[in-house]
Amino acid sequence: MALRRLFSRGFHSTRSVLGVTKTVITEGDGKTYPKAGDRLTMHYTGTLKDGSKFDSSVDRGQPFQFQIGVGQVIRGWDEGVIEMSLGEKAKLDITPDYGYGAQGAGG
């Protein structure tokens, strides 16, 4: 089952999950959550702490597809996205150890 999500900026409510802080922008259905191994389809925009954008599926006009909970994406997504229900929009603040590490993706 493909689930659609959009990561955005803004505030509604906040919840921490290990090295991830999730800020809910728009509530989802509250019932349908992905399970490890599910294939998801979602839009995202990646920004640094200073607000500069480093990547965006929205800008490319094509949602990103991946398998959740199996290490196919950064740990912050595996642990943050799996806590999102169908239709939810959220901002995930991810610590470096749950992202690309202290050196970043290119380092």
mmCIF file with all atom_site columns, C-alpha atoms in Angstrom:
data_model
loop_
_atom_site.group_PDB
_atom_site.id
_atom_site.type_symbol
_atom_site.label_atom_id
_atom_site.label_alt_id
_atom_site.label_comp_id
_atom_site.label_asym_id
_atom_site.label_entity_id
_atom_site.label_seq_id
_atom_site.pdbx_PDB_ins_code
_atom_site.Cartn_x
_atom_site.Cartn_y
_atom_site.Cartn_z
_atom_site.occupancy
_atom_site.B_iso_or_equiv
_atom_site.pdbx_formal_charge
_atom_site.auth_seq_id
_atom_site.auth_comp_id
_atom_site.auth_asym_id
_atom_site.auth_atom_id
_atom_site.pdbx_PDB_model_num
ATOM 1   C CA . MET A 1 1   ? 0.000  0.000  0.000  1.00 0.00 ? 1   MET A CA 1
ATOM 2   C CA . ALA A 1 2   ? 1.419  3.380  -0.970 1.00 0.00 ? 2   ALA A CA 1
ATOM 3   C CA . LEU A 1 3   ? 1.105  6.111  1.632  1.00 0.00 ? 3   LEU A CA 1
ATOM 4   C CA . ARG A 1 4   ? 1.494  9.760  0.712  1.00 0.00 ? 4   ARG A CA 1
ATOM 5   C CA . ARG A 1 5   ? 3.156  12.260 3.002  1.00 0.00 ? 5   ARG A CA 1
ATOM 6   C CA . LEU A 1 6   ? 4.505  15.777 2.683  1.00 0.00 ? 6   LEU A CA 1
ATOM 7   C CA . PHE A 1 7   ? 7.220  17.155 4.919  1.00 0.00 ? 7   PHE A CA 1
ATOM 8   C CA . SER A 1 8   ? 6.683  20.863 5.429  1.00 0.00 ? 8   SER A CA 1
ATOM 9   C CA . ARG A 1 9   ? 7.702  23.683 7.729  1.00 0.00 ? 9   ARG A CA 1
ATOM 10  C CA . GLY A 1 10  ? 5.431  24.993 10.476 1.00 0.00 ? 10  GLY A CA 1
ATOM 11  C CA . PHE A 1 11  ? 4.082  24.135 13.901 1.00 0.00 ? 11  PHE A CA 1
ATOM 12  C CA . HIS A 1 12  ? 1.081  22.314 15.319 1.00 0.00 ? 12  HIS A CA 1
ATOM 13  C CA . SER A 1 13  ? 2.229  19.795 17.898 1.00 0.00 ? 13  SER A CA 1
ATOM 14  C CA . THR A 1 14  ? 5.600  18.278 18.691 1.00 0.00 ? 14  THR A CA 1
ATOM 15  C CA . ARG A 1 15  ? 6.692  14.767 19.625 1.00 0.00 ? 15  ARG A CA 1
ATOM 16  C CA . SER A 1 16  ? 10.229 13.398 20.062 1.00 0.00 ? 16  SER A CA 1
ATOM 17  C CA . VAL A 1 17  ? 11.244 9.956  18.846 1.00 0.00 ? 17  VAL A CA 1
ATOM 18  C CA . LEU A 1 18  ? 14.872 9.189  19.827 1.00 0.00 ? 18  LEU A CA 1
ATOM 19  C CA . GLY A 1 19  ? 17.058 11.355 17.511 1.00 0.00 ? 19  GLY A CA 1
ATOM 20  C CA . VAL A 1 20  ? 14.000 12.712 15.725 1.00 0.00 ? 20  VAL A CA 1
ATOM 21  C CA . THR A 1 21  ? 11.614 15.486 16.734 1.00 0.00 ? 21  THR A CA 1
ATOM 22  C CA . LYS A 1 22  ? 8.356  15.419 14.821 1.00 0.00 ? 22  LYS A CA 1
ATOM 23  C CA . THR A 1 23  ? 6.268  18.568 14.485 1.00 0.00 ? 23  THR A CA 1
ATOM 24  C CA . VAL A 1 24  ? 2.818  17.782 13.108 1.00 0.00 ? 24  VAL A CA 1
ATOM 25  C CA . ILE A 1 25  ? 1.598  20.268 10.506 1.00 0.00 ? 25  ILE A CA 1
ATOM 26  C CA . THR A 1 26  ? -1.611 18.451 9.518  1.00 0.00 ? 26  THR A CA 1
ATOM 27  C CA . GLU A 1 27  ? -3.041 15.480 11.380 1.00 0.00 ? 27  GLU A CA 1
ATOM 28  C CA . GLY A 1 28  ? -3.423 12.229 9.454  1.00 0.00 ? 28  GLY A CA 1
ATOM 29  C CA . ASP A 1 29  ? -6.236 9.714  9.837  1.00 0.00 ? 29  ASP A CA 1
ATOM 30  C CA . GLY A 1 30  ? -4.756 8.501  13.156 1.00 0.00 ? 30  GLY A CA 1
ATOM 31  C CA . LYS A 1 31  ? -5.445 4.863  12.206 1.00 0.00 ? 31  LYS A CA 1
ATOM 32  C CA . THR A 1 32  ? -3.314 3.874  9.232  1.00 0.00 ? 32  THR A CA 1
ATOM 33  C CA . TYR A 1 33  ? 0.393  3.660  10.074 1.00 0.00 ? 33  TYR A CA 1
ATOM 34  C CA . PRO A 1 34  ? 3.122  2.058  7.968  1.00 0.00 ? 34  PRO A CA 1
ATOM 35  C CA . LYS A 1 35  ? 4.793  -1.129 9.135  1.00 0.00 ? 35  LYS A CA 1
ATOM 36  C CA . ALA A 1 36  ? 8.422  -2.078 8.600  1.00 0.00 ? 36  ALA A CA 1
ATOM 37  C CA . GLY A 1 37  ? 8.761  -3.385 5.067  1.00 0.00 ? 37  GLY A CA 1
ATOM 38  C CA . ASP A 1 38  ? 5.893  -1.313 3.604  1.00 0.00 ? 38  ASP A CA 1
ATOM 39  C CA . ARG A 1 39  ? 6.645  0.573  0.401  1.00 0.00 ? 39  ARG A CA 1
ATOM 40  C CA . LEU A 1 40  ? 5.832  4.275  0.803  1.00 0.00 ? 40  LEU A CA 1
ATOM 41  C CA . THR A 1 41  ? 5.402  7.134  -1.641 1.00 0.00 ? 41  THR A CA 1
ATOM 42  C CA . MET A 1 42  ? 5.844  10.650 -0.275 1.00 0.00 ? 42  MET A CA 1
ATOM 43  C CA . HIS A 1 43  ? 7.074  14.144 -1.002 1.00 0.00 ? 43  HIS A CA 1
ATOM 44  C CA . TYR A 1 44  ? 9.786  15.721 1.130  1.00 0.00 ? 44  TYR A CA 1
ATOM 45  C CA . THR A 1 45  ? 11.924 18.823 1.353  1.00 0.00 ? 45  THR A CA 1
ATOM 46  C CA . GLY A 1 46  ? 15.274 18.550 3.107  1.00 0.00 ? 46  GLY A CA 1
ATOM 47  C CA . THR A 1 47  ? 16.650 21.652 4.809  1.00 0.00 ? 47  THR A CA 1
ATOM 48  C CA . LEU A 1 48  ? 19.619 22.371 7.037  1.00 0.00 ? 48  LEU A CA 1
ATOM 49  C CA . LYS A 1 49  ? 19.356 24.106 10.434 1.00 0.00 ? 49  LYS A CA 1
ATOM 50  C CA . ASP A 1 50  ? 20.025 27.460 8.747  1.00 0.00 ? 50  ASP A CA 1
ATOM 51  C CA . GLY A 1 51  ? 16.973 26.905 6.531  1.00 0.00 ? 51  GLY A CA 1
ATOM 52  C CA . SER A 1 52  ? 18.866 26.312 3.297  1.00 0.00 ? 52  SER A CA 1
ATOM 53  C CA . LYS A 1 53  ? 17.324 23.611 1.131  1.00 0.00 ? 53  LYS A CA 1
ATOM 54  C CA . PHE A 1 54  ? 19.535 20.716 0.041  1.00 0.00 ? 54  PHE A CA 1
ATOM 55  C CA . ASP A 1 55  ? 16.987 18.470 -1.696 1.00 0.00 ? 55  ASP A CA 1
ATOM 56  C CA . SER A 1 56  ? 13.301 18.385 -2.583 1.00 0.00 ? 56  SER A CA 1
ATOM 57  C CA . SER A 1 57  ? 11.091 15.857 -4.325 1.00 0.00 ? 57  SER A CA 1
ATOM 58  C CA . VAL A 1 58  ? 8.501  18.646 -4.515 1.00 0.00 ? 58  VAL A CA 1
ATOM 59  C CA . ASP A 1 59  ? 10.850 20.752 -6.685 1.00 0.00 ? 59  ASP A CA 1
ATOM 60  C CA . ARG A 1 60  ? 11.439 17.752 -8.971 1.00 0.00 ? 60  ARG A CA 1
ATOM 61  C CA . GLY A 1 61  ? 7.679  17.128 -9.193 1.00 0.00 ? 61  GLY A CA 1
ATOM 62  C CA . GLN A 1 62  ? 8.096  13.446 -8.396 1.00 0.00 ? 62  GLN A CA 1
ATOM 63  C CA . PRO A 1 63  ? 7.367  11.795 -5.018 1.00 0.00 ? 63  PRO A CA 1
ATOM 64  C CA . PHE A 1 64  ? 10.031 9.613  -3.472 1.00 0.00 ? 64  PHE A CA 1
ATOM 65  C CA . GLN A 1 65  ? 9.378  5.866  -3.130 1.00 0.00 ? 65  GLN A CA 1
ATOM 66  C CA . PHE A 1 66  ? 11.134 3.675  -0.588 1.00 0.00 ? 66  PHE A CA 1
ATOM 67  C CA . GLN A 1 67  ? 10.713 0.751  1.775  1.00 0.00 ? 67  GLN A CA 1
ATOM 68  C CA . ILE A 1 68  ? 10.335 1.851  5.416  1.00 0.00 ? 68  ILE A CA 1
ATOM 69  C CA . GLY A 1 69  ? 12.019 0.270  8.431  1.00 0.00 ? 69  GLY A CA 1
ATOM 70  C CA . VAL A 1 70  ? 14.629 -1.759 6.562  1.00 0.00 ? 70  VAL A CA 1
ATOM 71  C CA . GLY A 1 71  ? 17.557 0.695  6.425  1.00 0.00 ? 71  GLY A CA 1
ATOM 72  C CA . GLN A 1 72  ? 16.849 1.903  2.887  1.00 0.00 ? 72  GLN A CA 1
ATOM 73  C CA . VAL A 1 73  ? 16.688 5.534  4.112  1.00 0.00 ? 73  VAL A CA 1
ATOM 74  C CA . ILE A 1 74  ? 18.332 7.450  6.943  1.00 0.00 ? 74  ILE A CA 1
ATOM 75  C CA . ARG A 1 75  ? 17.513 6.265  10.464 1.00 0.00 ? 75  ARG A CA 1
ATOM 76  C CA . GLY A 1 76  ? 15.601 9.500  11.174 1.00 0.00 ? 76  GLY A CA 1
ATOM 77  C CA . TRP A 1 77  ? 13.117 8.627  8.437  1.00 0.00 ? 77  TRP A CA 1
ATOM 78  C CA . ASP A 1 78  ? 12.880 4.958  9.423  1.00 0.00 ? 78  ASP A CA 1
ATOM 79  C CA . GLU A 1 79  ? 11.967 5.997  12.971 1.00 0.00 ? 79  GLU A CA 1
ATOM 80  C CA . GLY A 1 80  ? 10.074 9.231  12.290 1.00 0.00 ? 80  GLY A CA 1
ATOM 81  C CA . VAL A 1 81  ? 7.986  8.420  9.209  1.00 0.00 ? 81  VAL A CA 1
ATOM 82  C CA . ILE A 1 82  ? 6.808  5.122  10.671 1.00 0.00 ? 82  ILE A CA 1
ATOM 83  C CA . GLU A 1 83  ? 5.124  7.183  13.423 1.00 0.00 ? 83  GLU A CA 1
ATOM 84  C CA . MET A 1 84  ? 3.081  9.171  10.873 1.00 0.00 ? 84  MET A CA 1
ATOM 85  C CA . SER A 1 85  ? -0.464 8.195  9.947  1.00 0.00 ? 85  SER A CA 1
ATOM 86  C CA . LEU A 1 86  ? -1.920 8.300  6.446  1.00 0.00 ? 86  LEU A CA 1
ATOM 87  C CA . GLY A 1 87  ? -2.292 11.869 5.178  1.00 0.00 ? 87  GLY A CA 1
ATOM 88  C CA . GLU A 1 88  ? -0.208 13.420 7.957  1.00 0.00 ? 88  GLU A CA 1
ATOM 89  C CA . LYS A 1 89  ? 2.097  16.316 7.139  1.00 0.00 ? 89  LYS A CA 1
ATOM 90  C CA . ALA A 1 90  ? 5.022  16.858 9.490  1.00 0.00 ? 90  ALA A CA 1
ATOM 91  C CA . LYS A 1 91  ? 8.427  18.404 9.907  1.00 0.00 ? 91  LYS A CA 1
ATOM 92  C CA . LEU A 1 92  ? 11.109 15.999 11.157 1.00 0.00 ? 92  LEU A CA 1
ATOM 93  C CA . ASP A 1 93  ? 14.098 17.573 12.905 1.00 0.00 ? 93  ASP A CA 1
ATOM 94  C CA . ILE A 1 94  ? 16.763 14.883 12.729 1.00 0.00 ? 94  ILE A CA 1
ATOM 95  C CA . THR A 1 95  ? 20.015 14.860 14.694 1.00 0.00 ? 95  THR A CA 1
ATOM 96  C CA . PRO A 1 96  ? 23.186 14.158 12.648 1.00 0.00 ? 96  PRO A CA 1
ATOM 97  C CA . ASP A 1 97  ? 23.552 10.633 14.106 1.00 0.00 ? 97  ASP A CA 1
ATOM 98  C CA . TYR A 1 98  ? 20.076 9.809  12.750 1.00 0.00 ? 98  TYR A CA 1
ATOM 99  C CA . GLY A 1 99  ? 20.787 11.546 9.433  1.00 0.00 ? 99  GLY A CA 1
ATOM 100 C CA . TYR A 1 100 ? 23.983 11.560 7.430  1.00 0.00 ? 100 TYR A CA 1
ATOM 101 C CA . GLY A 1 101 ? 26.413 11.878 10.352 1.00 0.00 ? 101 GLY A CA 1
ATOM 102 C CA . ALA A 1 102 ? 28.530 14.823 11.478 1.00 0.00 ? 102 ALA A CA 1
ATOM 103 C CA . GLN A 1 103 ? 30.211 15.147 8.063  1.00 0.00 ? 103 GLN A CA 1
ATOM 104 C CA . GLY A 1 104 ? 26.956 15.120 6.093  1.00 0.00 ? 104 GLY A CA 1
ATOM 105 C CA . ALA A 1 105 ? 26.075 13.127 2.984  1.00 0.00 ? 105 ALA A CA 1
ATOM 106 C CA . GLY A 1 106 ? 29.086 14.363 1.015  1.00 0.00 ? 106 GLY A CA 1
ATOM 107 C CA . GLY A 1 107 ? 31.602 13.937 3.844  1.00 0.00 ? 107 GLY A CA 1
#
